[in-house]
Amino acid sequence: MSEPLFEPSPQPAAPAPLPPRPRASTALVVLATLAVGYTLWAAQTVILPVLLAAFLALVGNPIIRLLQKLRLPRFLAALLVLLLGLAGSVALAVQLAGPATDWVQQAPQQMRQISRQVQALVKPVQQANQAAESFARAAGGEGNRKVQVVRTQLDDPYKALVRTPKLAASALAVVLLTLFFMIYGQSLQRHVIDLLPNRQQKRFTADILRSMEREISRYVLTITVINIALGLVLSGVLMLLGIGLSEALLWGTVAALLNFAPYVGPLIGIALMLLVGFVMFDDPLTACLPALSYLALHTLEGQLVTPIVLGRSMAISPLMLILALMLFGWLWGIVGLLLAVPLLVCVKLVLSRVDGMQGWARLLE
């Protein structure tokens, strides 16, 4: 029996399966989380201007694209949007500077007036507490009380003098970074996407970036319109209560700005409206009307108008929202309160598009 002329080539061995990726221990995850949190807090001087500029650029990009369709170059469109925003902010600040200055100058006298009104209201309660303390000391045999030494600390004017140039430099950095993000942000996104290894990851990343820009722009523009309407309605209500036009516009603007920070801002707004009521009116019931009006308008806006306009896609769990406000407010102060909702919306959009992470996105709803 003859042997075959050619021997069959051996079949290539199947590639060995890749070993499973080792999972980090819980202690390592906790340490990494603490390290990231400390870095975000320690580097806030650098991080906050960049985040604010990127956020403002995301809001302005749809307007820039609309201007580009009118054959306006991107550089000129970005510069026009930025100048219009700065002009509107300066005009609003100049318009409200007079009433705000008057309120600041009259604050000590107004606080003394409010303290007298509050003391008159709580005087019976204080007398009852003093009588109970006297009875308790007599029953316990305590004749004398220890003297407490209260130390006061004067503000250092040098610190305020040094802090002012830093704030001005930070504001200038935000303006310049916003302009650069508006002009070069798209090319930077394309270069980052080109670094990804395959086409599927490039398409996935580009889709996430477009969704984030679209949703954040829609959210901010919608909330801005709603808050402006809330401020105008509150100004009208204050005018009906007998408050002057300039002061009514001042407090309407303050309420509109505070409404950008959910829960925290409206609480501060109610306290301010209560303060305004006690300053402007002598009758305690009438003094509560500005705060009650603001509370009614905010309840109507938060429970009816905003959910209908934004829809369920932008719905965030109140518990998660409060936790985010606490976290970012602790890390970055007032700026963190303003950025908490947009950052939470970005996290939800990313989680909803990553395979296996949709459950975490539903957890935020």
Short mmCIF file of C-alpha atoms in Angstrom, two decimals:
data_model
loop_
_atom_site.label_atom_id
_atom_site.label_comp_id
_atom_site.label_asym_id
_atom_site.label_seq_id
_atom_site.Cartn_x
_atom_site.Cartn_y
_atom_site.Cartn_z
CA MET A 1 0.00 0.00 0.00
CA SER A 2 1.55 3.29 -1.14
CA GLU A 3 2.08 6.18 1.19
CA PRO A 4 0.46 9.58 0.39
CA LEU A 5 2.73 12.00 -1.46
CA PHE A 6 1.84 14.95 0.81
CA GLU A 7 1.19 14.76 4.52
CA PRO A 8 -1.69 16.89 5.77
CA SER A 9 -0.50 19.98 7.62
CA PRO A 10 -1.27 19.93 11.33
CA GLN A 11 -4.25 22.00 12.45
CA PRO A 12 -3.26 25.16 14.38
CA ALA A 13 -3.92 24.92 18.05
CA ALA A 14 -6.85 26.96 19.38
CA PRO A 15 -5.75 30.13 21.13
CA ALA A 16 -5.71 29.89 24.84
CA PRO A 17 -8.56 31.80 26.48
CA LEU A 18 -7.60 35.05 28.09
CA PRO A 19 -7.44 34.91 31.86
CA PRO A 20 -10.24 36.75 33.61
CA ARG A 21 -9.49 40.31 34.56
CA PRO A 22 -8.66 40.51 38.25
CA ARG A 23 -11.13 42.50 40.30
CA ALA A 24 -9.93 45.13 42.71
CA SER A 25 -10.55 44.60 46.38
CA THR A 26 -13.12 46.65 48.24
CA ALA A 27 -10.44 48.39 50.28
CA LEU A 28 -8.63 49.45 47.08
CA VAL A 29 -11.85 50.82 45.59
CA VAL A 30 -12.56 52.80 48.77
CA LEU A 31 -9.02 54.20 48.83
CA ALA A 32 -9.21 55.14 45.14
CA THR A 33 -12.56 56.90 45.72
CA LEU A 34 -11.16 58.86 48.64
CA ALA A 35 -8.09 59.81 46.60
CA VAL A 36 -10.24 61.06 43.71
CA GLY A 37 -12.46 63.03 46.10
CA TYR A 38 -9.45 64.64 47.78
CA THR A 39 -7.96 65.51 44.39
CA LEU A 40 -11.22 67.14 43.26
CA TRP A 41 -11.28 69.20 46.45
CA ALA A 42 -7.59 70.14 46.50
CA ALA A 43 -7.42 71.05 42.80
CA GLN A 44 -10.69 73.00 42.67
CA THR A 45 -8.85 76.20 41.75
CA VAL A 46 -7.89 74.55 38.45
CA ILE A 47 -10.83 72.18 37.96
CA LEU A 48 -13.73 74.60 38.52
CA PRO A 49 -12.81 77.13 35.79
CA VAL A 50 -12.37 74.28 33.30
CA LEU A 51 -15.71 72.68 34.24
CA LEU A 52 -17.56 75.99 34.15
CA ALA A 53 -16.05 76.87 30.77
CA ALA A 54 -16.88 73.45 29.29
CA PHE A 55 -20.42 73.71 30.67
CA LEU A 56 -20.96 77.19 29.19
CA ALA A 57 -19.48 76.07 25.88
CA LEU A 58 -21.92 73.13 25.76
CA VAL A 59 -24.78 75.56 26.28
CA GLY A 60 -23.55 77.92 23.58
CA ASN A 61 -22.70 75.33 20.91
CA PRO A 62 -26.27 74.99 19.52
CA ILE A 63 -26.48 78.76 19.08
CA ILE A 64 -23.06 78.77 17.39
CA ARG A 65 -24.15 76.05 14.96
CA LEU A 66 -27.27 78.07 14.16
CA LEU A 67 -25.10 81.09 13.37
CA GLN A 68 -22.80 78.92 11.25
CA LYS A 69 -25.79 77.95 9.10
CA LEU A 70 -26.13 81.68 8.39
CA ARG A 71 -22.61 81.58 6.85
CA LEU A 72 -20.93 83.13 9.90
CA PRO A 73 -17.44 81.72 10.70
CA ARG A 74 -17.19 79.73 13.91
CA PHE A 75 -14.71 82.15 15.46
CA LEU A 76 -17.01 85.13 14.92
CA ALA A 77 -20.07 83.14 16.03
CA ALA A 78 -18.38 82.09 19.28
CA LEU A 79 -17.15 85.62 19.93
CA LEU A 80 -20.64 87.03 19.27
CA VAL A 81 -22.32 84.54 21.64
CA LEU A 82 -19.77 85.25 24.37
CA LEU A 83 -20.07 89.03 24.00
CA LEU A 84 -23.86 88.87 24.08
CA GLY A 85 -23.74 86.78 27.25
CA LEU A 86 -21.29 89.15 28.93
CA ALA A 87 -23.30 92.19 27.83
CA GLY A 88 -26.51 90.73 29.25
CA SER A 89 -24.82 89.89 32.56
CA VAL A 90 -23.26 93.35 32.88
CA ALA A 91 -26.53 95.08 31.99
CA LEU A 92 -28.41 93.04 34.59
CA ALA A 93 -25.75 93.74 37.23
CA VAL A 94 -25.83 97.50 36.52
CA GLN A 95 -29.63 97.54 36.64
CA LEU A 96 -29.73 95.79 40.01
CA ALA A 97 -26.65 97.39 41.57
CA GLY A 98 -28.58 100.36 42.98
CA PRO A 99 -31.30 98.43 44.87
CA ALA A 100 -28.75 95.86 46.07
CA THR A 101 -26.46 98.62 47.42
CA ASP A 102 -29.36 100.25 49.24
CA TRP A 103 -30.29 96.96 50.87
CA VAL A 104 -26.69 96.31 51.95
CA GLN A 105 -26.36 99.80 53.45
CA GLN A 106 -29.66 99.50 55.30
CA ALA A 107 -29.02 95.93 56.47
CA PRO A 108 -27.90 96.76 60.08
CA GLN A 109 -30.95 98.95 60.71
CA GLN A 110 -33.27 96.41 59.09
CA MET A 111 -31.82 93.56 61.15
CA ARG A 112 -32.35 95.54 64.36
CA GLN A 113 -35.95 96.18 63.31
CA ILE A 114 -36.50 92.50 62.56
CA SER A 115 -34.87 91.45 65.83
CA ARG A 116 -37.26 93.72 67.75
CA GLN A 117 -40.23 92.20 65.92
CA VAL A 118 -38.99 88.68 66.57
CA GLN A 119 -38.31 89.44 70.23
CA ALA A 120 -41.83 90.79 70.60
CA LEU A 121 -43.21 87.58 69.11
CA VAL A 122 -41.11 85.20 71.21
CA LYS A 123 -41.12 87.23 74.43
CA PRO A 124 -43.77 85.05 76.14
CA VAL A 125 -41.77 81.93 75.29
CA GLN A 126 -38.55 83.48 76.67
CA GLN A 127 -40.29 84.47 79.89
CA ALA A 128 -41.59 80.93 80.31
CA ASN A 129 -38.10 79.51 79.70
CA GLN A 130 -36.54 81.90 82.24
CA ALA A 131 -39.12 80.94 84.83
CA ALA A 132 -38.45 77.24 84.23
CA GLU A 133 -34.66 77.76 84.48
CA SER A 134 -35.04 79.70 87.73
CA PHE A 135 -37.21 76.95 89.19
CA ALA A 136 -34.69 74.30 88.10
CA ARG A 137 -31.74 76.18 89.64
CA ALA A 138 -33.65 76.66 92.88
CA ALA A 139 -34.54 72.99 93.01
CA GLY A 140 -30.96 71.93 92.25
CA GLY A 141 -29.33 74.30 94.72
CA GLU A 142 -27.40 76.28 92.08
CA GLY A 143 -27.06 79.90 93.10
CA ASN A 144 -24.53 81.25 90.68
CA ARG A 145 -23.74 80.54 87.07
CA LYS A 146 -20.27 80.49 85.59
CA VAL A 147 -19.30 83.46 83.52
CA GLN A 148 -18.64 82.59 79.86
CA VAL A 149 -15.99 84.50 77.99
CA VAL A 150 -16.91 85.20 74.37
CA ARG A 151 -14.07 85.99 71.99
CA THR A 152 -14.65 87.96 68.85
CA GLN A 153 -12.54 87.77 65.73
CA LEU A 154 -12.13 90.77 63.46
CA ASP A 155 -12.00 90.29 59.71
CA ASP A 156 -8.58 90.87 58.22
CA PRO A 157 -8.82 93.48 55.41
CA TYR A 158 -5.59 92.15 53.91
CA LYS A 159 -7.25 88.80 53.17
CA ALA A 160 -10.09 90.50 51.31
CA LEU A 161 -7.56 92.61 49.39
CA VAL A 162 -5.65 89.50 48.34
CA ARG A 163 -8.79 87.51 47.52
CA THR A 164 -10.17 90.07 45.03
CA PRO A 165 -7.44 89.66 42.36
CA LYS A 166 -7.78 85.88 42.61
CA LEU A 167 -11.52 86.07 41.94
CA ALA A 168 -10.94 88.42 39.02
CA ALA A 169 -8.30 86.07 37.57
CA SER A 170 -10.66 83.10 37.93
CA ALA A 171 -13.48 84.98 36.18
CA LEU A 172 -11.13 85.98 33.34
CA ALA A 173 -9.94 82.38 33.04
CA VAL A 174 -13.54 81.15 32.75
CA VAL A 175 -14.29 83.70 30.01
CA LEU A 176 -11.17 82.84 27.98
CA LEU A 177 -11.60 79.09 28.41
CA THR A 178 -15.24 79.36 27.34
CA LEU A 179 -14.21 81.15 24.16
CA PHE A 180 -11.51 78.58 23.38
CA PHE A 181 -13.85 75.65 24.07
CA MET A 182 -16.43 77.18 21.75
CA ILE A 183 -13.88 77.67 18.96
CA TYR A 184 -11.67 74.59 19.27
CA GLY A 185 -13.93 72.21 21.20
CA GLN A 186 -15.15 70.29 18.15
CA SER A 187 -11.66 69.74 16.75
CA LEU A 188 -10.50 68.61 20.19
CA GLN A 189 -13.36 66.10 20.30
CA ARG A 190 -12.42 64.74 16.85
CA HIS A 191 -8.78 64.31 17.86
CA VAL A 192 -9.77 62.49 21.05
CA ILE A 193 -12.13 60.19 19.13
CA ASP A 194 -9.39 59.42 16.58
CA LEU A 195 -7.25 58.02 19.39
CA LEU A 196 -9.77 55.20 20.00
CA PRO A 197 -8.74 51.81 18.55
CA ASN A 198 -11.77 50.75 16.48
CA ARG A 199 -14.70 52.23 14.62
CA GLN A 200 -17.32 50.92 17.05
CA GLN A 201 -15.75 52.72 20.00
CA LYS A 202 -15.38 55.88 17.94
CA ARG A 203 -19.05 55.80 16.96
CA PHE A 204 -20.11 55.04 20.52
CA THR A 205 -18.05 57.91 22.00
CA ALA A 206 -19.23 60.39 19.36
CA ASP A 207 -22.86 59.42 20.06
CA ILE A 208 -22.40 59.94 23.81
CA LEU A 209 -20.77 63.35 23.30
CA ARG A 210 -23.53 64.49 20.96
CA SER A 211 -26.21 63.27 23.38
CA MET A 212 -24.55 65.05 26.31
CA GLU A 213 -24.31 68.30 24.39
CA ARG A 214 -27.91 68.08 23.18
CA GLU A 215 -29.42 67.14 26.53
CA ILE A 216 -27.36 69.57 28.62
CA SER A 217 -28.10 72.44 26.24
CA ARG A 218 -31.79 71.59 26.25
CA TYR A 219 -31.85 71.29 30.03
CA VAL A 220 -30.01 74.55 30.72
CA LEU A 221 -31.94 76.60 28.17
CA THR A 222 -35.27 75.22 29.38
CA ILE A 223 -34.47 75.75 33.05
CA THR A 224 -33.23 79.27 32.27
CA VAL A 225 -36.51 80.19 30.56
CA ILE A 226 -38.54 78.66 33.41
CA ASN A 227 -36.50 80.47 36.08
CA ILE A 228 -36.78 83.80 34.25
CA ALA A 229 -40.55 83.34 34.07
CA LEU A 230 -40.60 82.47 37.78
CA GLY A 231 -38.61 85.61 38.62
CA LEU A 232 -40.89 87.83 36.54
CA VAL A 233 -44.05 86.40 38.10
CA LEU A 234 -42.60 86.79 41.59
CA SER A 235 -41.65 90.39 40.79
CA GLY A 236 -45.23 91.05 39.71
CA VAL A 237 -46.59 89.50 42.91
CA LEU A 238 -44.24 91.63 45.03
CA MET A 239 -45.38 94.74 43.18
CA LEU A 240 -49.01 93.83 43.90
CA LEU A 241 -48.09 93.56 47.58
CA GLY A 242 -46.81 97.15 47.53
CA ILE A 243 -43.06 96.72 46.95
CA GLY A 244 -41.36 99.11 44.50
CA LEU A 245 -40.45 98.14 40.94
CA SER A 246 -36.67 98.17 41.39
CA GLU A 247 -36.75 96.12 44.60
CA ALA A 248 -39.30 93.72 43.13
CA LEU A 249 -37.04 93.13 40.10
CA LEU A 250 -34.06 92.66 42.43
CA TRP A 251 -35.72 89.93 44.46
CA GLY A 252 -37.24 88.34 41.35
CA THR A 253 -33.74 88.08 39.85
CA VAL A 254 -32.35 86.63 43.08
CA ALA A 255 -35.14 84.03 43.14
CA ALA A 256 -34.48 83.12 39.49
CA LEU A 257 -30.74 82.63 40.18
CA LEU A 258 -31.35 80.63 43.36
CA ASN A 259 -33.72 78.32 41.49
CA PHE A 260 -30.78 76.90 39.51
CA ALA A 261 -29.75 75.04 42.69
CA PRO A 262 -32.61 72.61 43.46
CA TYR A 263 -33.93 72.40 47.02
CA VAL A 264 -31.09 74.47 48.50
CA GLY A 265 -31.77 77.58 46.42
CA PRO A 266 -35.54 77.68 47.07
CA LEU A 267 -34.97 77.24 50.83
CA ILE A 268 -32.64 80.25 50.81
CA GLY A 269 -35.18 82.12 48.66
CA ILE A 270 -38.00 81.48 51.12
CA ALA A 271 -35.82 82.74 53.98
CA LEU A 272 -34.97 85.88 51.99
CA MET A 273 -38.62 86.50 51.13
CA LEU A 274 -39.50 86.15 54.80
CA LEU A 275 -36.79 88.70 55.60
CA VAL A 276 -38.13 91.07 52.95
CA GLY A 277 -41.65 90.71 54.32
CA PHE A 278 -40.63 91.60 57.89
CA VAL A 279 -38.66 94.59 56.63
CA MET A 280 -41.37 95.97 54.36
CA PHE A 281 -44.49 95.25 56.46
CA ASP A 282 -45.34 95.70 60.14
CA ASP A 283 -48.20 93.20 60.28
CA PRO A 284 -46.79 89.66 60.87
CA LEU A 285 -49.43 88.04 58.65
CA THR A 286 -48.73 90.44 55.77
CA ALA A 287 -44.99 89.95 56.27
CA CYS A 288 -45.38 86.25 55.50
CA LEU A 289 -47.09 86.85 52.15
CA PRO A 290 -43.88 87.22 50.03
CA ALA A 291 -42.49 83.93 51.38
CA LEU A 292 -45.83 82.15 50.91
CA SER A 293 -46.12 83.52 47.35
CA TYR A 294 -42.61 82.29 46.49
CA LEU A 295 -43.35 78.89 48.02
CA ALA A 296 -46.56 78.56 45.99
CA LEU A 297 -44.83 79.57 42.74
CA HIS A 298 -41.91 77.22 43.36
CA THR A 299 -44.24 74.33 44.16
CA LEU A 300 -46.19 74.95 40.95
CA GLU A 301 -42.97 75.17 38.93
CA GLY A 302 -41.27 72.16 40.49
CA GLN A 303 -44.24 69.80 40.55
CA LEU A 304 -46.07 70.74 37.35
CA VAL A 305 -44.25 72.99 34.87
CA THR A 306 -40.72 71.54 34.86
CA PRO A 307 -41.74 67.82 34.73
CA ILE A 308 -44.12 68.51 31.82
CA VAL A 309 -41.59 70.56 29.83
CA LEU A 310 -38.51 68.39 30.38
CA GLY A 311 -40.23 65.01 30.39
CA ARG A 312 -39.10 61.77 31.98
CA SER A 313 -35.79 61.55 30.12
CA MET A 314 -34.35 64.27 32.39
CA ALA A 315 -36.00 63.00 35.57
CA ILE A 316 -33.61 62.57 38.50
CA SER A 317 -34.42 60.88 41.79
CA PRO A 318 -34.86 63.51 44.55
CA LEU A 319 -32.76 61.39 46.92
CA MET A 320 -29.89 61.11 44.42
CA LEU A 321 -30.20 64.81 43.65
CA ILE A 322 -29.94 65.77 47.32
CA LEU A 323 -26.92 63.48 47.75
CA ALA A 324 -25.27 65.04 44.69
CA LEU A 325 -25.98 68.55 46.01
CA MET A 326 -24.46 67.63 49.37
CA LEU A 327 -21.38 66.07 47.75
CA PHE A 328 -20.61 68.78 45.18
CA GLY A 329 -21.62 71.56 47.56
CA TRP A 330 -19.15 70.20 50.12
CA LEU A 331 -16.43 69.86 47.49
CA TRP A 332 -16.85 73.11 45.54
CA GLY A 333 -19.28 75.35 47.42
CA ILE A 334 -21.78 77.44 45.46
CA VAL A 335 -20.28 76.45 42.10
CA GLY A 336 -20.70 72.80 43.05
CA LEU A 337 -24.38 73.38 43.77
CA LEU A 338 -24.84 74.88 40.30
CA LEU A 339 -22.91 72.08 38.56
CA ALA A 340 -24.45 69.18 40.50
CA VAL A 341 -27.50 68.70 38.27
CA PRO A 342 -25.66 68.94 34.89
CA LEU A 343 -22.97 66.53 36.09
CA LEU A 344 -25.62 64.09 37.34
CA VAL A 345 -27.42 64.31 33.99
CA CYS A 346 -24.14 63.54 32.17
CA VAL A 347 -23.52 60.50 34.39
CA LYS A 348 -27.05 59.24 33.73
CA LEU A 349 -26.64 59.63 29.94
CA VAL A 350 -23.36 57.71 29.95
CA LEU A 351 -24.71 54.91 32.14
CA SER A 352 -27.85 54.53 30.01
CA ARG A 353 -25.72 53.86 26.88
CA VAL A 354 -23.11 51.50 28.36
CA ASP A 355 -24.01 47.81 28.16
CA GLY A 356 -24.71 46.36 31.57
CA MET A 357 -24.98 49.77 33.26
CA GLN A 358 -28.62 50.57 32.44
CA GLY A 359 -29.65 49.45 35.92
CA TRP A 360 -27.46 52.11 37.48
CA ALA A 361 -29.05 54.70 35.18
CA ARG A 362 -32.52 53.61 36.34
CA LEU A 363 -31.28 53.94 39.92
CA LEU A 364 -30.81 57.67 39.30
CA GLU A 365 -34.40 58.14 38.08
#
